[in-house]
Short mmCIF file of N, CA and C in Angstrom, two decimals:
data_model
loop_
_atom_site.label_atom_id
_atom_site.label_comp_id
_atom_site.label_asym_id
_atom_site.label_seq_id
_atom_site.Cartn_x
_atom_site.Cartn_y
_atom_site.Cartn_z
N ASP A 13 -40.57 119.67 -80.23
CA ASP A 13 -41.89 119.87 -80.91
C ASP A 13 -42.39 118.84 -81.33
N LYS A 14 -43.82 118.76 -81.73
CA LYS A 14 -44.84 117.63 -81.94
C LYS A 14 -44.12 116.95 -83.25
N GLU A 15 -43.50 117.54 -84.15
CA GLU A 15 -42.93 116.93 -85.27
C GLU A 15 -41.87 115.95 -84.82
N ARG A 16 -40.94 116.55 -84.18
CA ARG A 16 -39.85 115.66 -83.67
C ARG A 16 -40.29 114.29 -82.81
N VAL A 17 -41.45 114.64 -81.89
CA VAL A 17 -41.91 113.56 -81.21
C VAL A 17 -42.49 112.51 -82.00
N LEU A 18 -43.12 113.07 -83.03
CA LEU A 18 -43.77 111.88 -84.15
C LEU A 18 -42.66 111.10 -84.85
N GLU A 19 -41.71 112.05 -85.12
CA GLU A 19 -40.33 111.12 -85.94
C GLU A 19 -39.93 109.88 -84.74
N GLU A 20 -39.77 110.74 -83.48
CA GLU A 20 -39.01 109.80 -82.73
C GLU A 20 -40.07 108.38 -82.48
N LEU A 21 -41.40 108.64 -82.25
CA LEU A 21 -42.22 107.69 -81.97
C LEU A 21 -42.16 106.51 -83.29
N ASN A 22 -42.01 107.09 -84.60
CA ASN A 22 -41.98 106.37 -85.76
C ASN A 22 -40.65 105.53 -85.64
N ASN A 23 -39.57 105.96 -85.30
CA ASN A 23 -38.56 105.36 -85.10
C ASN A 23 -38.29 104.41 -83.94
N ALA A 24 -39.11 104.62 -83.09
CA ALA A 24 -39.13 103.74 -81.88
C ALA A 24 -39.85 102.39 -82.05
N MET A 25 -40.92 102.37 -82.89
CA MET A 25 -41.74 101.06 -83.15
C MET A 25 -40.91 100.16 -83.45
N PRO A 26 -40.62 99.24 -82.53
CA PRO A 26 -39.60 97.86 -82.86
C PRO A 26 -40.53 96.95 -83.77
N TYR A 27 -39.65 96.12 -84.74
CA TYR A 27 -40.28 95.27 -85.70
C TYR A 27 -39.98 93.81 -84.58
N LEU A 28 -41.41 93.48 -84.14
CA LEU A 28 -41.54 92.29 -83.63
C LEU A 28 -41.59 91.11 -84.30
N PRO A 29 -40.70 90.03 -84.61
CA PRO A 29 -40.91 89.00 -85.47
C PRO A 29 -41.90 88.14 -84.66
N GLU A 30 -42.64 87.34 -85.82
CA GLU A 30 -43.63 86.55 -85.46
C GLU A 30 -42.89 85.38 -84.51
N ASP A 31 -43.84 84.76 -83.47
CA ASP A 31 -43.33 83.55 -82.76
C ASP A 31 -43.61 82.34 -83.60
N PRO A 32 -42.64 81.63 -84.12
CA PRO A 32 -43.02 80.32 -84.80
C PRO A 32 -43.99 79.41 -84.14
N ASN A 33 -44.11 79.24 -82.80
CA ASN A 33 -44.79 78.54 -81.97
C ASN A 33 -45.86 78.80 -81.95
N LYS A 34 -46.73 79.84 -82.65
CA LYS A 34 -48.05 80.15 -82.29
C LYS A 34 -48.64 80.11 -83.78
N LEU A 35 -49.83 80.21 -83.64
CA LEU A 35 -50.87 80.08 -84.88
C LEU A 35 -50.84 81.48 -85.27
N LYS A 36 -50.57 82.13 -86.62
CA LYS A 36 -50.77 83.45 -87.01
C LYS A 36 -52.21 83.56 -87.27
N VAL A 37 -52.94 84.57 -86.95
CA VAL A 37 -54.29 84.75 -87.46
C VAL A 37 -54.40 86.14 -87.96
N GLN A 38 -54.78 86.45 -88.92
CA GLN A 38 -54.79 87.48 -89.54
C GLN A 38 -56.45 88.01 -89.44
N CYS A 39 -56.81 88.88 -89.03
CA CYS A 39 -58.31 89.36 -89.14
C CYS A 39 -58.57 90.60 -89.89
N PHE A 40 -57.60 91.54 -90.08
CA PHE A 40 -57.71 92.59 -90.73
C PHE A 40 -57.47 92.13 -92.36
N GLY A 41 -58.22 92.73 -93.18
CA GLY A 41 -58.24 92.35 -94.53
C GLY A 41 -59.04 91.21 -94.58
N TYR A 42 -58.66 89.97 -95.10
CA TYR A 42 -59.04 88.79 -95.18
C TYR A 42 -58.82 87.84 -93.86
N PHE A 43 -59.70 87.49 -93.40
CA PHE A 43 -59.50 86.21 -92.28
C PHE A 43 -58.75 85.10 -92.49
N GLU A 44 -57.60 84.88 -92.24
CA GLU A 44 -56.95 83.74 -92.39
C GLU A 44 -56.08 83.23 -91.18
N ILE A 45 -55.71 82.04 -91.32
CA ILE A 45 -55.08 81.32 -90.15
C ILE A 45 -53.95 80.66 -90.85
N PHE A 46 -52.70 81.13 -90.39
CA PHE A 46 -51.33 80.55 -90.87
C PHE A 46 -50.55 79.91 -89.82
N TRP A 47 -50.07 78.76 -90.43
CA TRP A 47 -49.12 77.70 -89.52
C TRP A 47 -47.74 77.64 -90.36
N LYS A 48 -46.51 78.20 -89.92
CA LYS A 48 -45.23 78.16 -90.35
C LYS A 48 -45.32 78.89 -91.79
N GLY A 49 -46.40 79.75 -91.87
CA GLY A 49 -46.32 80.95 -93.21
C GLY A 49 -47.00 80.30 -94.21
N GLU A 50 -47.98 79.09 -93.93
CA GLU A 50 -48.94 78.40 -94.75
C GLU A 50 -50.10 78.58 -94.44
N PRO A 51 -51.37 79.00 -95.24
CA PRO A 51 -52.46 78.98 -94.75
C PRO A 51 -52.95 77.59 -94.23
N LEU A 52 -53.81 77.85 -93.10
CA LEU A 52 -54.22 76.27 -92.46
C LEU A 52 -55.70 75.77 -93.36
N SER A 53 -55.32 74.71 -93.69
CA SER A 53 -56.86 74.13 -94.50
C SER A 53 -57.48 73.16 -93.53
N PHE A 54 -58.85 73.68 -93.39
CA PHE A 54 -59.62 72.73 -92.67
C PHE A 54 -60.61 71.98 -93.74
N SER A 55 -61.08 70.90 -93.28
CA SER A 55 -61.92 69.99 -94.23
C SER A 55 -63.26 70.61 -94.43
N ARG A 56 -63.82 71.68 -93.51
CA ARG A 56 -64.95 72.11 -93.75
C ARG A 56 -64.89 73.60 -93.59
N LYS A 57 -65.56 74.35 -94.44
CA LYS A 57 -65.65 75.59 -94.65
C LYS A 57 -66.01 76.50 -93.37
N GLN A 58 -66.96 76.05 -92.72
CA GLN A 58 -67.55 76.65 -91.80
C GLN A 58 -66.56 76.38 -90.36
N SER A 59 -65.69 75.56 -90.46
CA SER A 59 -64.56 75.44 -89.40
C SER A 59 -63.62 76.74 -89.31
N LYS A 60 -63.38 77.48 -90.03
CA LYS A 60 -62.57 78.63 -90.15
C LYS A 60 -63.73 79.96 -89.69
N GLU A 61 -64.71 79.78 -89.72
CA GLU A 61 -65.78 80.82 -89.40
C GLU A 61 -65.88 80.44 -87.95
N LEU A 62 -66.25 79.39 -87.57
CA LEU A 62 -66.23 79.00 -85.67
C LEU A 62 -64.72 79.43 -85.24
N PHE A 63 -63.63 79.45 -85.99
CA PHE A 63 -62.51 79.79 -85.22
C PHE A 63 -62.39 81.30 -85.27
N ALA A 64 -62.97 82.16 -85.98
CA ALA A 64 -63.10 83.65 -86.12
C ALA A 64 -63.70 83.93 -85.14
N PHE A 65 -65.17 83.29 -85.01
CA PHE A 65 -65.99 83.82 -83.83
C PHE A 65 -65.13 83.52 -82.47
N LEU A 66 -64.35 82.44 -82.43
CA LEU A 66 -63.99 82.25 -81.13
C LEU A 66 -62.91 83.02 -80.90
N VAL A 67 -61.92 83.40 -81.89
CA VAL A 67 -61.11 84.56 -81.86
C VAL A 67 -61.52 86.10 -81.48
N ASP A 68 -62.58 86.46 -82.05
CA ASP A 68 -63.50 87.47 -81.72
C ASP A 68 -63.90 87.51 -80.30
N ARG A 69 -64.24 86.54 -79.37
CA ARG A 69 -64.58 86.48 -78.09
C ARG A 69 -63.43 86.71 -77.21
N ARG A 70 -61.99 86.75 -77.77
CA ARG A 70 -61.09 86.79 -77.31
C ARG A 70 -60.45 86.03 -75.98
N GLY A 71 -60.82 84.97 -76.30
CA GLY A 71 -60.33 83.93 -75.04
C GLY A 71 -61.37 83.53 -74.01
N ALA A 72 -62.90 84.25 -74.36
CA ALA A 72 -63.96 84.01 -73.33
C ALA A 72 -64.70 82.55 -74.09
N SER A 73 -64.97 81.87 -73.12
CA SER A 73 -65.99 80.59 -73.48
C SER A 73 -67.15 80.98 -74.25
N CYS A 74 -67.54 80.02 -75.13
CA CYS A 74 -68.94 80.02 -75.40
C CYS A 74 -69.76 78.94 -75.30
N SER A 75 -71.22 78.90 -75.16
CA SER A 75 -71.87 77.64 -75.21
C SER A 75 -72.06 77.38 -76.51
N SER A 76 -72.33 75.87 -76.85
CA SER A 76 -72.91 75.62 -78.26
C SER A 76 -73.99 76.40 -78.74
N GLU A 77 -74.96 76.61 -77.98
CA GLU A 77 -75.96 77.40 -78.18
C GLU A 77 -75.52 78.94 -78.78
N GLU A 78 -74.64 79.57 -78.09
CA GLU A 78 -74.24 80.62 -78.72
C GLU A 78 -73.35 80.73 -80.10
N ALA A 79 -72.63 79.44 -80.14
CA ALA A 79 -72.10 79.27 -81.40
C ALA A 79 -72.93 79.06 -82.60
N ILE A 80 -73.97 78.27 -82.06
CA ILE A 80 -74.85 77.85 -83.15
C ILE A 80 -75.51 79.16 -83.63
N ALA A 81 -75.92 79.81 -82.50
CA ALA A 81 -76.60 81.18 -83.00
C ALA A 81 -75.66 81.95 -83.99
N ALA A 82 -74.43 82.01 -83.83
CA ALA A 82 -73.46 83.10 -84.46
C ALA A 82 -73.33 82.50 -85.81
N LEU A 83 -73.58 81.15 -86.02
CA LEU A 83 -73.04 80.51 -87.29
C LEU A 83 -74.35 80.01 -88.17
N TRP A 84 -75.48 79.73 -87.52
CA TRP A 84 -76.59 79.38 -88.35
C TRP A 84 -77.84 80.29 -88.04
N GLU A 85 -77.69 81.27 -87.35
CA GLU A 85 -78.74 82.16 -87.44
C GLU A 85 -80.07 81.48 -86.78
N GLU A 86 -80.93 81.44 -87.96
CA GLU A 86 -82.35 80.83 -87.90
C GLU A 86 -82.35 79.54 -88.58
N ASP A 87 -81.84 78.16 -88.13
CA ASP A 87 -82.35 76.92 -88.69
C ASP A 87 -83.12 76.43 -88.02
N GLY A 88 -84.19 76.05 -88.89
CA GLY A 88 -85.53 75.32 -88.01
C GLY A 88 -84.84 73.94 -87.55
N ASN A 89 -83.76 73.07 -88.02
CA ASN A 89 -83.61 71.62 -87.37
C ASN A 89 -82.34 71.76 -86.68
N LEU A 90 -82.90 71.96 -85.35
CA LEU A 90 -81.69 71.95 -84.17
C LEU A 90 -81.14 70.64 -84.18
N LYS A 91 -81.66 69.99 -84.56
CA LYS A 91 -80.63 68.33 -84.48
C LYS A 91 -79.64 68.39 -85.56
N ASN A 92 -80.03 68.77 -86.73
CA ASN A 92 -78.66 68.81 -87.61
C ASN A 92 -77.80 69.88 -87.29
N VAL A 93 -78.23 71.16 -86.96
CA VAL A 93 -77.34 72.20 -86.51
C VAL A 93 -76.43 71.73 -85.44
N LYS A 94 -76.84 70.86 -84.14
CA LYS A 94 -76.05 70.45 -83.45
C LYS A 94 -75.02 69.53 -84.00
N GLN A 95 -75.35 68.63 -84.58
CA GLN A 95 -74.34 67.74 -85.37
C GLN A 95 -73.49 68.51 -86.31
N ASN A 96 -73.84 69.46 -86.97
CA ASN A 96 -73.04 70.34 -87.68
C ASN A 96 -72.03 71.00 -86.91
N LEU A 97 -72.25 71.35 -85.57
CA LEU A 97 -71.29 72.04 -84.73
C LEU A 97 -70.53 70.81 -84.34
N ARG A 98 -71.08 69.80 -83.82
CA ARG A 98 -69.81 68.95 -83.66
C ARG A 98 -69.21 68.30 -84.57
N ASN A 99 -69.43 68.21 -85.90
CA ASN A 99 -68.59 68.09 -86.94
C ASN A 99 -67.27 69.36 -87.05
N LEU A 100 -67.86 70.43 -86.88
CA LEU A 100 -66.94 71.64 -87.17
C LEU A 100 -65.86 71.39 -85.87
N ILE A 101 -66.14 71.30 -84.71
CA ILE A 101 -65.25 71.35 -83.48
C ILE A 101 -64.39 70.00 -83.74
N SER A 102 -64.94 68.87 -84.30
CA SER A 102 -64.01 67.69 -84.51
C SER A 102 -63.17 68.07 -85.73
N ASP A 103 -63.48 68.84 -86.69
CA ASP A 103 -62.69 69.39 -87.76
C ASP A 103 -61.45 70.26 -86.98
N LEU A 104 -61.71 71.34 -86.39
CA LEU A 104 -60.75 72.04 -85.83
C LEU A 104 -60.05 71.32 -84.95
N LYS A 105 -60.24 70.37 -84.08
CA LYS A 105 -59.58 69.42 -83.18
C LYS A 105 -58.66 68.85 -84.07
N SER A 106 -58.93 68.30 -85.01
CA SER A 106 -58.10 67.21 -85.89
C SER A 106 -56.85 67.89 -86.57
N THR A 107 -57.55 69.10 -86.91
CA THR A 107 -56.64 70.02 -87.94
C THR A 107 -55.40 70.83 -86.97
N LEU A 108 -55.96 71.24 -85.85
CA LEU A 108 -55.09 71.76 -84.83
C LEU A 108 -54.00 70.71 -84.36
N SER A 109 -54.49 69.44 -84.05
CA SER A 109 -53.53 68.57 -83.74
C SER A 109 -52.60 67.91 -84.58
N GLY A 110 -53.16 67.89 -85.82
CA GLY A 110 -52.24 67.71 -87.06
C GLY A 110 -50.92 68.44 -87.05
N ILE A 111 -51.02 69.65 -86.56
CA ILE A 111 -49.79 70.63 -86.43
C ILE A 111 -49.49 70.72 -84.97
N GLY A 112 -49.94 69.96 -84.20
CA GLY A 112 -49.44 69.97 -82.87
C GLY A 112 -49.84 71.29 -81.91
N MET A 113 -51.01 71.66 -82.65
CA MET A 113 -51.38 72.82 -81.89
C MET A 113 -52.93 72.72 -81.04
N GLU A 114 -53.12 71.59 -80.67
CA GLU A 114 -54.32 71.27 -80.25
C GLU A 114 -54.90 71.71 -78.87
N LYS A 115 -53.63 72.47 -78.19
CA LYS A 115 -53.99 73.33 -76.81
C LYS A 115 -54.79 74.82 -77.22
N VAL A 116 -54.52 75.21 -78.62
CA VAL A 116 -55.21 76.50 -78.79
C VAL A 116 -56.78 76.08 -78.38
N LEU A 117 -57.33 74.95 -78.55
CA LEU A 117 -58.68 75.04 -78.52
C LEU A 117 -59.19 74.48 -76.91
N ILE A 118 -59.87 75.19 -76.42
CA ILE A 118 -60.21 74.82 -75.07
C ILE A 118 -61.77 74.11 -74.97
N ARG A 119 -61.82 72.87 -74.79
CA ARG A 119 -63.28 72.54 -74.75
C ARG A 119 -63.56 71.92 -73.55
N GLN A 120 -64.55 72.40 -72.80
CA GLN A 120 -64.84 72.01 -71.42
C GLN A 120 -66.42 71.96 -71.22
N GLY A 121 -66.95 70.55 -71.26
CA GLY A 121 -68.32 70.40 -71.24
C GLY A 121 -69.01 70.56 -72.63
N SER A 122 -69.98 71.77 -72.62
CA SER A 122 -70.55 72.14 -73.87
C SER A 122 -69.89 73.54 -74.25
N SER A 123 -68.89 74.10 -73.36
CA SER A 123 -68.29 75.62 -73.91
C SER A 123 -66.97 75.30 -74.61
N LEU A 124 -66.79 75.89 -75.23
CA LEU A 124 -65.57 76.02 -76.39
C LEU A 124 -64.72 77.68 -76.44
N ALA A 125 -63.66 77.46 -76.37
CA ALA A 125 -62.87 78.88 -76.52
C ALA A 125 -61.51 78.69 -77.17
N VAL A 126 -60.92 79.66 -77.36
CA VAL A 126 -59.45 79.41 -77.78
C VAL A 126 -58.59 80.34 -76.80
N ARG A 127 -57.23 79.80 -76.84
CA ARG A 127 -56.16 80.25 -75.78
C ARG A 127 -55.58 81.75 -76.65
N PRO A 128 -55.86 82.90 -76.41
CA PRO A 128 -55.04 83.98 -77.10
C PRO A 128 -53.58 83.89 -77.07
N ASP A 129 -53.10 83.30 -75.75
CA ASP A 129 -51.75 83.35 -75.67
C ASP A 129 -51.01 82.54 -76.73
N LEU A 130 -51.62 81.71 -77.40
CA LEU A 130 -51.05 80.62 -78.40
C LEU A 130 -51.31 81.21 -79.72
N LEU A 131 -51.87 82.54 -79.83
CA LEU A 131 -52.06 83.28 -81.33
C LEU A 131 -51.04 84.26 -81.28
N ASP A 132 -50.79 84.54 -82.54
CA ASP A 132 -50.19 85.84 -82.95
C ASP A 132 -51.43 86.39 -83.85
N CYS A 133 -51.97 87.41 -83.28
CA CYS A 133 -53.13 87.57 -83.86
C CYS A 133 -52.97 89.20 -84.00
N ASP A 134 -53.32 89.87 -85.22
CA ASP A 134 -53.47 91.20 -85.27
C ASP A 134 -54.51 91.65 -84.71
N PHE A 135 -55.51 91.37 -84.75
CA PHE A 135 -56.87 91.70 -83.93
C PHE A 135 -56.74 91.82 -82.03
N LEU A 136 -55.92 90.95 -81.90
CA LEU A 136 -55.82 91.01 -80.41
C LEU A 136 -54.54 91.87 -80.17
N ASP A 137 -53.76 91.81 -80.68
CA ASP A 137 -52.19 92.64 -80.86
C ASP A 137 -53.00 94.34 -80.96
N ALA A 138 -53.61 94.63 -81.70
CA ALA A 138 -53.99 95.83 -81.81
C ALA A 138 -54.93 96.70 -80.74
N GLU A 139 -55.79 95.63 -80.27
CA GLU A 139 -56.74 96.16 -79.11
C GLU A 139 -55.83 96.06 -78.05
N GLY A 140 -54.81 95.15 -77.62
CA GLY A 140 -53.92 95.36 -76.29
C GLY A 140 -52.82 96.63 -76.45
N ILE A 141 -52.47 97.07 -77.74
CA ILE A 141 -51.73 98.17 -77.90
C ILE A 141 -52.48 99.36 -77.71
N ALA A 142 -53.70 99.28 -78.40
CA ALA A 142 -54.41 100.85 -78.32
C ALA A 142 -54.76 100.92 -76.78
N GLU A 143 -55.18 99.95 -76.01
CA GLU A 143 -55.42 100.19 -74.62
C GLU A 143 -54.26 100.25 -73.77
N PHE A 144 -53.11 100.00 -74.12
CA PHE A 144 -52.08 100.20 -73.54
C PHE A 144 -51.61 101.60 -73.53
N ASN A 145 -51.68 102.10 -75.02
CA ASN A 145 -51.22 103.50 -75.54
C ASN A 145 -52.21 104.55 -74.86
N ARG A 146 -53.59 104.29 -74.69
CA ARG A 146 -54.54 104.98 -74.19
C ARG A 146 -54.50 105.49 -72.54
N LEU A 147 -53.77 104.25 -71.91
CA LEU A 147 -53.37 104.27 -70.43
C LEU A 147 -51.92 105.48 -70.54
N ASP A 148 -51.17 105.01 -71.35
CA ASP A 148 -49.83 105.73 -71.56
C ASP A 148 -50.16 107.19 -71.75
N CYS A 149 -51.14 107.28 -72.56
CA CYS A 149 -51.57 108.95 -73.09
C CYS A 149 -52.15 109.63 -71.87
N MET A 150 -52.95 108.95 -70.73
CA MET A 150 -53.68 109.63 -69.62
C MET A 150 -52.49 109.78 -68.74
N HIS A 151 -51.41 108.94 -68.67
CA HIS A 151 -50.45 109.08 -67.70
C HIS A 151 -49.49 110.18 -67.99
N LEU A 152 -49.16 110.19 -69.28
CA LEU A 152 -48.35 111.37 -69.59
C LEU A 152 -48.91 112.70 -69.41
N THR A 153 -50.24 112.84 -69.92
CA THR A 153 -50.81 114.11 -69.27
C THR A 153 -51.12 114.52 -67.97
N CYS A 154 -51.22 113.48 -67.17
CA CYS A 154 -51.27 113.88 -65.66
C CYS A 154 -49.88 114.06 -65.14
N LYS A 155 -48.78 113.67 -66.05
CA LYS A 155 -47.32 114.13 -65.52
C LYS A 155 -46.80 115.50 -65.91
N GLY A 156 -47.85 116.24 -66.85
CA GLY A 156 -47.58 117.32 -67.60
C GLY A 156 -46.85 117.11 -69.22
N HIS A 157 -46.81 116.07 -69.51
CA HIS A 157 -46.16 115.99 -71.04
C HIS A 157 -47.62 115.68 -71.61
N SER A 158 -48.26 116.89 -71.99
CA SER A 158 -49.68 116.77 -72.89
C SER A 158 -49.02 116.89 -74.18
N GLN A 159 -48.03 117.49 -74.69
CA GLN A 159 -47.58 117.32 -76.00
C GLN A 159 -47.06 116.05 -76.46
N LEU A 160 -46.40 115.32 -75.95
CA LEU A 160 -46.09 113.93 -75.97
C LEU A 160 -47.01 112.96 -76.21
N ALA A 161 -47.87 113.16 -74.97
CA ALA A 161 -49.39 112.56 -75.01
C ALA A 161 -50.19 112.52 -76.35
N GLU A 162 -50.02 113.74 -76.88
CA GLU A 162 -50.75 114.25 -78.08
C GLU A 162 -50.15 113.52 -79.38
N ALA A 163 -48.86 113.71 -79.50
CA ALA A 163 -48.17 113.19 -80.38
C ALA A 163 -48.35 111.49 -80.45
N LEU A 164 -48.61 110.82 -79.21
CA LEU A 164 -48.53 109.32 -78.96
C LEU A 164 -49.78 109.09 -79.45
N PHE A 165 -50.76 109.58 -79.06
CA PHE A 165 -52.23 109.53 -79.42
C PHE A 165 -52.73 109.73 -80.75
N GLU A 166 -52.12 110.74 -81.44
CA GLU A 166 -52.10 110.72 -82.88
C GLU A 166 -51.42 109.55 -83.63
N LYS A 167 -50.32 108.91 -82.97
CA LYS A 167 -49.50 107.89 -83.70
C LYS A 167 -50.48 106.59 -83.58
N VAL A 168 -51.03 106.56 -82.46
CA VAL A 168 -52.01 105.19 -82.19
C VAL A 168 -53.14 105.44 -83.10
N THR A 169 -53.69 106.54 -83.28
CA THR A 169 -54.71 106.59 -84.04
C THR A 169 -54.45 106.46 -85.59
N GLU A 170 -53.58 106.73 -85.82
CA GLU A 170 -53.06 106.64 -87.36
C GLU A 170 -52.75 105.23 -87.65
N ILE A 171 -52.19 104.58 -86.68
CA ILE A 171 -51.96 102.98 -87.07
C ILE A 171 -53.25 102.06 -86.83
N PHE A 172 -53.98 102.53 -85.89
CA PHE A 172 -55.27 101.59 -85.41
C PHE A 172 -56.43 102.07 -85.54
N GLY A 173 -56.44 103.35 -86.24
CA GLY A 173 -58.00 103.98 -86.49
C GLY A 173 -58.52 104.54 -85.71
#
């Protein structure tokens, strides 16, 4: 029955330990970046905002102009804003280099990105799990297991909204 399937799904959810060689990025609740259990501290407040913007892009690169538009919206002094962005990128690079995680940041010409494979990120994990389970539900339904698919869908919705 459906209740038994939900109970089995609850019991089957494995505890996945954090990877100590990845930056832990917490997007749900308050955005924070952790290294070895401690919050990562940047010299500039907006460096963390730039990092959050890059995480939200899920590894897709952005141009300097896109980053500027996201962080400063309408600032009339483009020269100052471009310098501010260079300062933030420099802060990100030096902070990440200081913990041996410089490879997280990808800089090619005027484009910038993060490597999601080097992040332990709740937002990226939830997105992947939700997509995986959506496909699982479709597969189970096609195979005639609609009750199991319904229970799986309910569990995923309960966890990820």
